[in-house]
C-alpha atoms as an extended CHARMM CRD file, in Angstrom:
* protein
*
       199  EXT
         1         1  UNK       CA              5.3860000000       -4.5070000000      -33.4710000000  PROA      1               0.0000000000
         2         2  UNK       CA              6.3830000000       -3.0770000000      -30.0610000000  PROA      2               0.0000000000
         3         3  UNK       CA              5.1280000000       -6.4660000000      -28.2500000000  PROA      3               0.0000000000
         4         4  UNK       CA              7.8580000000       -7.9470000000      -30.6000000000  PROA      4               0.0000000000
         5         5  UNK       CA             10.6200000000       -5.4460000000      -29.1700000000  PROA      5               0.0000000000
         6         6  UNK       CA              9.1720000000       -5.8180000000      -25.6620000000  PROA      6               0.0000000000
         7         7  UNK       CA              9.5760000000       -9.5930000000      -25.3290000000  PROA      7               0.0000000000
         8         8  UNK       CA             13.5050000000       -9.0090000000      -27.0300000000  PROA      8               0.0000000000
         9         9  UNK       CA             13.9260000000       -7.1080000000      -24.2270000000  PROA      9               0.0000000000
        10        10  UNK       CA             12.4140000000       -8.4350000000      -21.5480000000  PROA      10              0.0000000000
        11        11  UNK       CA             14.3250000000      -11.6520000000      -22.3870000000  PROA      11              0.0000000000
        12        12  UNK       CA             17.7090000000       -9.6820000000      -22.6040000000  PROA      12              0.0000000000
        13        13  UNK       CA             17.4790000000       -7.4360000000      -19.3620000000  PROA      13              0.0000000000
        14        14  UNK       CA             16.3450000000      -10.6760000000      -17.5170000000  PROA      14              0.0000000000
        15        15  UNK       CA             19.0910000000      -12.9200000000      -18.6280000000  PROA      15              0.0000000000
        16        16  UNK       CA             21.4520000000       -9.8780000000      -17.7040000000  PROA      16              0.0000000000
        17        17  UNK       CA             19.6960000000       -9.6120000000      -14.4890000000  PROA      17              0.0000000000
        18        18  UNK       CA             20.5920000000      -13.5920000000      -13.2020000000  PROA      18              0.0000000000
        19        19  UNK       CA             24.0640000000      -13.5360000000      -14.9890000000  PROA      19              0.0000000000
        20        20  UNK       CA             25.0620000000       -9.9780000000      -13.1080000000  PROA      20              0.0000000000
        21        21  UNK       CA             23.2890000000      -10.9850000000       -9.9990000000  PROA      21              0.0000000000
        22        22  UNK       CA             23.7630000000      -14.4450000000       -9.2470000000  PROA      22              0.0000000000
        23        23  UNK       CA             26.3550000000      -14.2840000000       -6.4010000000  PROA      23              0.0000000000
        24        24  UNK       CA             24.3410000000      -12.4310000000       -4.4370000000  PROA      24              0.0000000000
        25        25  UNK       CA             21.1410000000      -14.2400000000       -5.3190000000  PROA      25              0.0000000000
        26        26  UNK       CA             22.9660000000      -16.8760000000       -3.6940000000  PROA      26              0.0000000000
        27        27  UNK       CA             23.7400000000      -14.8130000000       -0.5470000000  PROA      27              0.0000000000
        28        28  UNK       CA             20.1930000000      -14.1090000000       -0.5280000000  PROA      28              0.0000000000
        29        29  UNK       CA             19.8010000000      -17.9550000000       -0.5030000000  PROA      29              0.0000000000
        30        30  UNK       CA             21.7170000000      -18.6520000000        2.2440000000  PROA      30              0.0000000000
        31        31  UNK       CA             20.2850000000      -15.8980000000        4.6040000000  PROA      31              0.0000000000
        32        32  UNK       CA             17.0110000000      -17.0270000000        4.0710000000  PROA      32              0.0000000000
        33        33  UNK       CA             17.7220000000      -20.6470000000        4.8720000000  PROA      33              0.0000000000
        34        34  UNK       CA             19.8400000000      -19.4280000000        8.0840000000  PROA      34              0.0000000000
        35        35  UNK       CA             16.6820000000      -16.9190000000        8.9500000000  PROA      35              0.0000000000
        36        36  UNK       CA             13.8690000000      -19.2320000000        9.3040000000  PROA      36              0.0000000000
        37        37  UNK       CA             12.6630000000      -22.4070000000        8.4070000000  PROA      37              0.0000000000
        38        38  UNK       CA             11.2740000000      -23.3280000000        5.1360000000  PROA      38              0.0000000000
        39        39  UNK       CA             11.8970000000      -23.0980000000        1.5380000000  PROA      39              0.0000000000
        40        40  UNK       CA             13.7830000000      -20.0160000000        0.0310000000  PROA      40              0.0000000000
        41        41  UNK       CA             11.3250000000      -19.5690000000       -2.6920000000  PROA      41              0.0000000000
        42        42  UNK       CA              7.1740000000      -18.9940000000       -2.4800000000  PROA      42              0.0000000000
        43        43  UNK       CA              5.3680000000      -19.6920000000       -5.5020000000  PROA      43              0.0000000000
        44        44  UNK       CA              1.0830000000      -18.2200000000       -5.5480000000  PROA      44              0.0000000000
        45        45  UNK       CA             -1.1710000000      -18.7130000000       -8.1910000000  PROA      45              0.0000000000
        46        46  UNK       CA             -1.6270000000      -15.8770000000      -10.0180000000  PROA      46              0.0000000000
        47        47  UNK       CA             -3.6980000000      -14.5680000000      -12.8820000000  PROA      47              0.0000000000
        48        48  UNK       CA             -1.8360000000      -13.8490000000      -16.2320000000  PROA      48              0.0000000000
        49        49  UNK       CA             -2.6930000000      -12.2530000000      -20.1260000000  PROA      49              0.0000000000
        50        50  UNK       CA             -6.2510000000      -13.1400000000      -20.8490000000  PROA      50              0.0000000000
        51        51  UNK       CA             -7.0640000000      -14.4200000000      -16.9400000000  PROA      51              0.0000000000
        52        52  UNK       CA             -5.1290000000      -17.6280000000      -17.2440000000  PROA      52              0.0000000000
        53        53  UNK       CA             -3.2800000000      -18.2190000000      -14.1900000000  PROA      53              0.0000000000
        54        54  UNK       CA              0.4210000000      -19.2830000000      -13.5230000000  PROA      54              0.0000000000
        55        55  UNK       CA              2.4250000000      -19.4710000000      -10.4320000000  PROA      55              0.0000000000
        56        56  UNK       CA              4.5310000000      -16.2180000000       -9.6660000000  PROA      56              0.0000000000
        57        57  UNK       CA              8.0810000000      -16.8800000000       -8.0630000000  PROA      57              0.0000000000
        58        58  UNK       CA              9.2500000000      -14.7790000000       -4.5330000000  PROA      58              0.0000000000
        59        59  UNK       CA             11.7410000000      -15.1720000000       -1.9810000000  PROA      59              0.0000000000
        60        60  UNK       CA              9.7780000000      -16.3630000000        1.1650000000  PROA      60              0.0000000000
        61        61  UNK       CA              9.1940000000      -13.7360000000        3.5090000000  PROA      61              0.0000000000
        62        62  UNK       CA              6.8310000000      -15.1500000000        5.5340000000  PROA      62              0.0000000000
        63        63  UNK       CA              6.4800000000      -17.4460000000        8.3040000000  PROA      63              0.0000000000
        64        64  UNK       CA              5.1100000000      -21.4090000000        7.0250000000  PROA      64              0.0000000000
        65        65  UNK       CA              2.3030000000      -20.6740000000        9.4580000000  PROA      65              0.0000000000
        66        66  UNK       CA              1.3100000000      -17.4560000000        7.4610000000  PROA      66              0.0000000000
        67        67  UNK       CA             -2.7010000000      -17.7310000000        6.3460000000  PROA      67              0.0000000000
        68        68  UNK       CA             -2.7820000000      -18.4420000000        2.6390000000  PROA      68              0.0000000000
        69        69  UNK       CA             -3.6790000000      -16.2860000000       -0.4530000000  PROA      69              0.0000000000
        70        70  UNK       CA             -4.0150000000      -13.7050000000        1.6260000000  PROA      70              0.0000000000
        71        71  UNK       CA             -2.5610000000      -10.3440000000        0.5690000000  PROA      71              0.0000000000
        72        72  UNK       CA             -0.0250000000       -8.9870000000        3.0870000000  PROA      72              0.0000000000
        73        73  UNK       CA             -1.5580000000       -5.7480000000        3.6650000000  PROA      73              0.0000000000
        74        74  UNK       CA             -4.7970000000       -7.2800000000        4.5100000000  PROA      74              0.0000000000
        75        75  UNK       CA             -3.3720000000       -9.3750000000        7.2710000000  PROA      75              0.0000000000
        76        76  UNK       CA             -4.1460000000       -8.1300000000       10.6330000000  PROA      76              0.0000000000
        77        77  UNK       CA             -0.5770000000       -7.7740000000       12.9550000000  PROA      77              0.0000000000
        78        78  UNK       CA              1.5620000000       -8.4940000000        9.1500000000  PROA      78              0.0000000000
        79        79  UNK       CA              4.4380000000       -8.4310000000       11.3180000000  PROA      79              0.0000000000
        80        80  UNK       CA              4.1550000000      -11.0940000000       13.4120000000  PROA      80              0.0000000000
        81        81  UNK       CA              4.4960000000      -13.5450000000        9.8840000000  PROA      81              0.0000000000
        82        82  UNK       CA              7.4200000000      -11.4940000000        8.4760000000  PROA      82              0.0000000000
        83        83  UNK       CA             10.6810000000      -13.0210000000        9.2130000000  PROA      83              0.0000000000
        84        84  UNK       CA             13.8130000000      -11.1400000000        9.7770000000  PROA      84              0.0000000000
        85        85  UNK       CA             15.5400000000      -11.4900000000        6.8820000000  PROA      85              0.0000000000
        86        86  UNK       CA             12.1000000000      -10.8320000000        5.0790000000  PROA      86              0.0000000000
        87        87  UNK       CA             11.4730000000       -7.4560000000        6.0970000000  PROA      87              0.0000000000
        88        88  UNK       CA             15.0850000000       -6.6080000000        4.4870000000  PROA      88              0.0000000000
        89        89  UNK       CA             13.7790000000       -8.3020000000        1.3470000000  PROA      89              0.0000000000
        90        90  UNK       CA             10.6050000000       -6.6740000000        1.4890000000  PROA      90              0.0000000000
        91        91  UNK       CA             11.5560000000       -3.5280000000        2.2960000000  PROA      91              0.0000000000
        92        92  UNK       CA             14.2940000000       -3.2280000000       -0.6710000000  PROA      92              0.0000000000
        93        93  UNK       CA             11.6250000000       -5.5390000000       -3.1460000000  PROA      93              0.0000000000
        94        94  UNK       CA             14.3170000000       -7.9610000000       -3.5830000000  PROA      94              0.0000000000
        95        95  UNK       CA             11.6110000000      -10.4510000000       -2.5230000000  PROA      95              0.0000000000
        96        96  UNK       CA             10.5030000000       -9.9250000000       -5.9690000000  PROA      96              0.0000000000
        97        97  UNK       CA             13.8340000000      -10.7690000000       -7.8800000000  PROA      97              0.0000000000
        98        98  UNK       CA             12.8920000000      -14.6100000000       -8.3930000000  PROA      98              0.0000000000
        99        99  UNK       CA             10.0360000000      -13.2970000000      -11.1950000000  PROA      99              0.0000000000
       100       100  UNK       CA             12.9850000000      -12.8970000000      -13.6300000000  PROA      100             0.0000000000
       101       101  UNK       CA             12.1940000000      -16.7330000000      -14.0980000000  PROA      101             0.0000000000
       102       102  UNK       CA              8.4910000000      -15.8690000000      -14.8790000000  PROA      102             0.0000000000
       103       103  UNK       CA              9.5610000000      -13.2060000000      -17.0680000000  PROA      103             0.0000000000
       104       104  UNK       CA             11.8050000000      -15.4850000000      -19.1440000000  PROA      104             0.0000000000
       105       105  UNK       CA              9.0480000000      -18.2160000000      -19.2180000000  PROA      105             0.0000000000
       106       106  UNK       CA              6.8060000000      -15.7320000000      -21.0200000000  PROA      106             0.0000000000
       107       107  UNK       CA              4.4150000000      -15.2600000000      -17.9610000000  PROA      107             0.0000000000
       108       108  UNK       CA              4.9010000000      -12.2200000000      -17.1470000000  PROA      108             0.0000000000
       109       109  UNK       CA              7.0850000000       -9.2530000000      -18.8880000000  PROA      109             0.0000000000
       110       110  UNK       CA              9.4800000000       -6.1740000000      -17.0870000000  PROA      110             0.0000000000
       111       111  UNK       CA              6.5030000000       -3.7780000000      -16.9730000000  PROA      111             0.0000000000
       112       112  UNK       CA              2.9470000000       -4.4850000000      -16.9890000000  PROA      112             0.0000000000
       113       113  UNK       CA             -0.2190000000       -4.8060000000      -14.7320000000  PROA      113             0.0000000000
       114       114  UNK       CA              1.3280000000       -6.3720000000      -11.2830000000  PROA      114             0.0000000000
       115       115  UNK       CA             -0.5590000000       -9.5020000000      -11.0480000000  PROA      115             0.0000000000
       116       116  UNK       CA             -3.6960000000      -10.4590000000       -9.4880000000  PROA      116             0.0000000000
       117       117  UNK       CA             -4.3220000000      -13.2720000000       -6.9970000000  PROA      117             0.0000000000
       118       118  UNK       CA             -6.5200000000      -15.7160000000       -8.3210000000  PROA      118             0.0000000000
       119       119  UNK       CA             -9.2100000000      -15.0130000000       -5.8210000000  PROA      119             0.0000000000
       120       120  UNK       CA             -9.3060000000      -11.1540000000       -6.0900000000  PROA      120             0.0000000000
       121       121  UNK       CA            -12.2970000000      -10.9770000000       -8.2080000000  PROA      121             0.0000000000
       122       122  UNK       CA            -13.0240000000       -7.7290000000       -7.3910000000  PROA      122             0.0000000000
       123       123  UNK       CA             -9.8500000000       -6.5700000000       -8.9120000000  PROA      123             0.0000000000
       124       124  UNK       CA             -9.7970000000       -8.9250000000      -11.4930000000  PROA      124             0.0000000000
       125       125  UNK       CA            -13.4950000000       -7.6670000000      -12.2670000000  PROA      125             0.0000000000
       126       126  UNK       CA            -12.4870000000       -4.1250000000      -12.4730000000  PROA      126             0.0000000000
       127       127  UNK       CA             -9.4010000000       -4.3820000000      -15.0300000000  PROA      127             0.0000000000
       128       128  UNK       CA            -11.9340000000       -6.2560000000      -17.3530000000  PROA      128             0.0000000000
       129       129  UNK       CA            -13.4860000000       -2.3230000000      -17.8400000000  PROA      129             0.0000000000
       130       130  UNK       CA            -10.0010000000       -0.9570000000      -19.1190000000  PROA      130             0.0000000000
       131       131  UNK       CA             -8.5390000000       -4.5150000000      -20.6330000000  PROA      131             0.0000000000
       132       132  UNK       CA             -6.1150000000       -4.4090000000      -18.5980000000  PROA      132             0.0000000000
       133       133  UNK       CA             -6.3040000000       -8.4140000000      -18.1280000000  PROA      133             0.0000000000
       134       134  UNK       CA             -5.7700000000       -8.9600000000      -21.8760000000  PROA      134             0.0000000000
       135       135  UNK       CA             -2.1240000000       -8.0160000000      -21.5830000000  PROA      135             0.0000000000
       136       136  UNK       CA              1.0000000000       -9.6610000000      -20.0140000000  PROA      136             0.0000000000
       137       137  UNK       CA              1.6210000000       -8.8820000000      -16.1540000000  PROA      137             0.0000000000
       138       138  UNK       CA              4.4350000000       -7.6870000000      -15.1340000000  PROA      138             0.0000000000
       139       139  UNK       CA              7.2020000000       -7.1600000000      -12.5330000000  PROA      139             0.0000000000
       140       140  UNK       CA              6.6470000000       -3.5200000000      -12.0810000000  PROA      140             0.0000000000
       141       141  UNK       CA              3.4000000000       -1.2240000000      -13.8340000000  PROA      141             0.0000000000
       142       142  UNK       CA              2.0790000000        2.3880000000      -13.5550000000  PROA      142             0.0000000000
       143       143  UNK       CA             -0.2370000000        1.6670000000      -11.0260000000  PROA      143             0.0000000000
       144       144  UNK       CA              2.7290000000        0.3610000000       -8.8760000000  PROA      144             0.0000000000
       145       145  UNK       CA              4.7130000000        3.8000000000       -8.9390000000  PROA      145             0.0000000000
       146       146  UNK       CA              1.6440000000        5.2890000000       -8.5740000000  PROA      146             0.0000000000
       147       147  UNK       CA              0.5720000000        4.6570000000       -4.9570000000  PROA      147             0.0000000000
       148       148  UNK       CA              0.9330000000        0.1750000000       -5.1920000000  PROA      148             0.0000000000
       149       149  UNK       CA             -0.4520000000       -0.8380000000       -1.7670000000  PROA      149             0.0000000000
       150       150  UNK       CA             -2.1060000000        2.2270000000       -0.7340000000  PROA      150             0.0000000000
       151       151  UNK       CA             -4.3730000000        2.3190000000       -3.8130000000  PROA      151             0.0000000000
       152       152  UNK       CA             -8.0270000000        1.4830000000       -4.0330000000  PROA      152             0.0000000000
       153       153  UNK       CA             -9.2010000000       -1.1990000000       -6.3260000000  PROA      153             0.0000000000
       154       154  UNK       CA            -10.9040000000        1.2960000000       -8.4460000000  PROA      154             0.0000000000
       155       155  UNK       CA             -8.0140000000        3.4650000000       -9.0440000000  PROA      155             0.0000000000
       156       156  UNK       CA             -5.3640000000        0.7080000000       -9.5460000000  PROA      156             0.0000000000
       157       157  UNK       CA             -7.2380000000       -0.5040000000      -12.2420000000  PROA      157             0.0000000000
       158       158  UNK       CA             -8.0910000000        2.6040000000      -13.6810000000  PROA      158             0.0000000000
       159       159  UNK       CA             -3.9920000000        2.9960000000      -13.6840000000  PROA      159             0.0000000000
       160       160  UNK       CA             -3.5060000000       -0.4380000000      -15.1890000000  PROA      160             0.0000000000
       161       161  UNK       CA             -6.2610000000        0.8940000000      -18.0860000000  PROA      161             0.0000000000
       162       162  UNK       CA             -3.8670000000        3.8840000000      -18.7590000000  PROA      162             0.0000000000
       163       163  UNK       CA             -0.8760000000        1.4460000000      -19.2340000000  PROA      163             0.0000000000
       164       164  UNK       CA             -2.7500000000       -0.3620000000      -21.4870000000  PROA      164             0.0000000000
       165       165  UNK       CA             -3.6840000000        2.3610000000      -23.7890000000  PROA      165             0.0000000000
       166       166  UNK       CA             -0.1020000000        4.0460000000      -23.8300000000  PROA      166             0.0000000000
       167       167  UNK       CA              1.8980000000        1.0390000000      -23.7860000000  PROA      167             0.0000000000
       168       168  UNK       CA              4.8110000000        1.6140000000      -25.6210000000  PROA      168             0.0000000000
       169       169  UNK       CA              8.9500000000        2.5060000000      -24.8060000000  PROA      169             0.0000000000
       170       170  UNK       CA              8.2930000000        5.6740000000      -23.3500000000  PROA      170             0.0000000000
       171       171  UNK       CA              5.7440000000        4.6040000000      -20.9700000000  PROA      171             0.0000000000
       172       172  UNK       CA              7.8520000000        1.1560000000      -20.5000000000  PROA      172             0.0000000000
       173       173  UNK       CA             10.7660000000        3.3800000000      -19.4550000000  PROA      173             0.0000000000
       174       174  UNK       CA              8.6340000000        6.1670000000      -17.4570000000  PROA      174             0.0000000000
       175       175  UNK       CA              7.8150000000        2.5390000000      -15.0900000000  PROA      175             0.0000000000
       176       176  UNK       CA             11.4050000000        1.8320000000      -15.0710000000  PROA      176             0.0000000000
       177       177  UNK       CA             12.6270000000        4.3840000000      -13.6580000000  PROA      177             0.0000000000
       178       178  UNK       CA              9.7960000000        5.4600000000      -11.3220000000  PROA      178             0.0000000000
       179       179  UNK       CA             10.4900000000        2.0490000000       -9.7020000000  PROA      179             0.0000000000
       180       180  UNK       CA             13.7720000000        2.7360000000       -9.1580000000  PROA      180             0.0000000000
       181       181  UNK       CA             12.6080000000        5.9800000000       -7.4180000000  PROA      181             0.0000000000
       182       182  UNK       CA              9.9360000000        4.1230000000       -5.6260000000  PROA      182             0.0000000000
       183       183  UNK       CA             11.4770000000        1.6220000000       -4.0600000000  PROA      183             0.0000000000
       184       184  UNK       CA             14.4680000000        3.9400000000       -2.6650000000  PROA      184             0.0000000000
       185       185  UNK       CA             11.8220000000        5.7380000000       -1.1990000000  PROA      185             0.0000000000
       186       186  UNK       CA              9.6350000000        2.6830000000       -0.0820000000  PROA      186             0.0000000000
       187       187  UNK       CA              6.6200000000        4.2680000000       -1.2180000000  PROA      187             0.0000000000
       188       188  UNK       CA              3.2820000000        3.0670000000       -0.9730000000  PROA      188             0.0000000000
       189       189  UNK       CA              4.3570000000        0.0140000000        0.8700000000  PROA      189             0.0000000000
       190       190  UNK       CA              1.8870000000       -1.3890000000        3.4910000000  PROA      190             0.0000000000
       191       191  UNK       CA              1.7770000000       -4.1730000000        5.6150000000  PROA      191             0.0000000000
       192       192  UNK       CA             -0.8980000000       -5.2940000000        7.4670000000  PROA      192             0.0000000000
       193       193  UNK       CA             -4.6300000000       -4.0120000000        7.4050000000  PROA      193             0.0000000000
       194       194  UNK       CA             -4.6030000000       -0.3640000000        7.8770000000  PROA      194             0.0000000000
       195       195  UNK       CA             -8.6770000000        0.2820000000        7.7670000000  PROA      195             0.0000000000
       196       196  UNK       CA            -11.6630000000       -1.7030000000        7.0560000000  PROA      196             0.0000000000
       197       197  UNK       CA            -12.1110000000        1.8440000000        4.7940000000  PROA      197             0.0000000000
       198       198  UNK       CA             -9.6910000000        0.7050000000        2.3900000000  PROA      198             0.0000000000
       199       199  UNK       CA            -10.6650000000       -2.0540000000       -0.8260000000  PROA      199             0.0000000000
């Protein structure tokens, strides 16, 4: 029953989202085009509910010469790809904003596993243990207020498993908010390889 309220409302929030936002999605527009050369939006292949992939919607914050399907924080000197306008958008997450479209398409939902690329098997392989690949990605999770870039595979998975088995309003709303938090507070942000430690 809740997957039936869930999709109600990630389809209402979203199409509240564009409608209150669009001028300044367009401003967004136009500083990216003025920043750097390129297309305003990225698209990546993704993997979605039950491993099927998709292509997840950004605004491009990286340089065309960037290495491909290559997760930011595993790039060695990040910075040298991230334009200026980028770090802005990466910085505040607005980067993220053009997901509402993949959220209204039905591939991914408000709150839910962030996710995968399509060649991280490892974490792929991991959220198989807790199930947490049979559900519907999403824009923001638990594991993402919960340490996102800093975590090991292990544990983000392990987080992803705990969404899974208390999914449900209050949970939905506990990732809600702590995003809001989170990304006021940047935490957990990191970009560029840190230590070959770190999985």
């Amino acid at each position: 029953m809740y997957l039936k309220v869930k999709r109600l409302l990630d389809l209402c929030l979203s199409s509240l989202g564009i409608i209150m936002l669009f001028p300044f999605i367009i401003l967004l527009v136009v500083c990216i085009k003025i920043d750097s050369k390129g297309p305003v939006f990225f698209k990546q292949k993704r993997v979605g509910i039950n491993k099927n992939t998709f292509y997840i919607f950004k605004f491009r914050t990286m340089r065309m010469e960037t290495p491909k399907d290559t997760p930011t924080h595993l790039l060695n000197n990040a910075d040298q790809y991230i334009t200026t306008v980028g770090k802005f958008l990466r910085k505040t997450s607005l980067d993220e904003l053009p997901q509402i479209i993949n959220i209204i398409l039905g591939q991914m939902s408000i709150v839910g596993p962030r996710p995968a690329l399509w060649n991280q098997n490892d974490l792929i392989s991991e959220r198989e243990k807790y199930n947490a690949n049979d559900v519907l990605p999403g824009l923001t999770g638990w594991a993402q207020i919960n340490g996102r870039d800093e975590l090991p595979i292990d544990k983000k998975a392990k987080l992803d498993g705990e969404y899974v088995n208390n999914m449900g309003i209050v949970m939905d709303a506990k990732c809600f908010m702590g995003t809001i938090f989170s990304v006021l507070k940047r935490d957990g942000v990191v970009e560029g390889a840190k230590s070959n430690a770190r999985k």
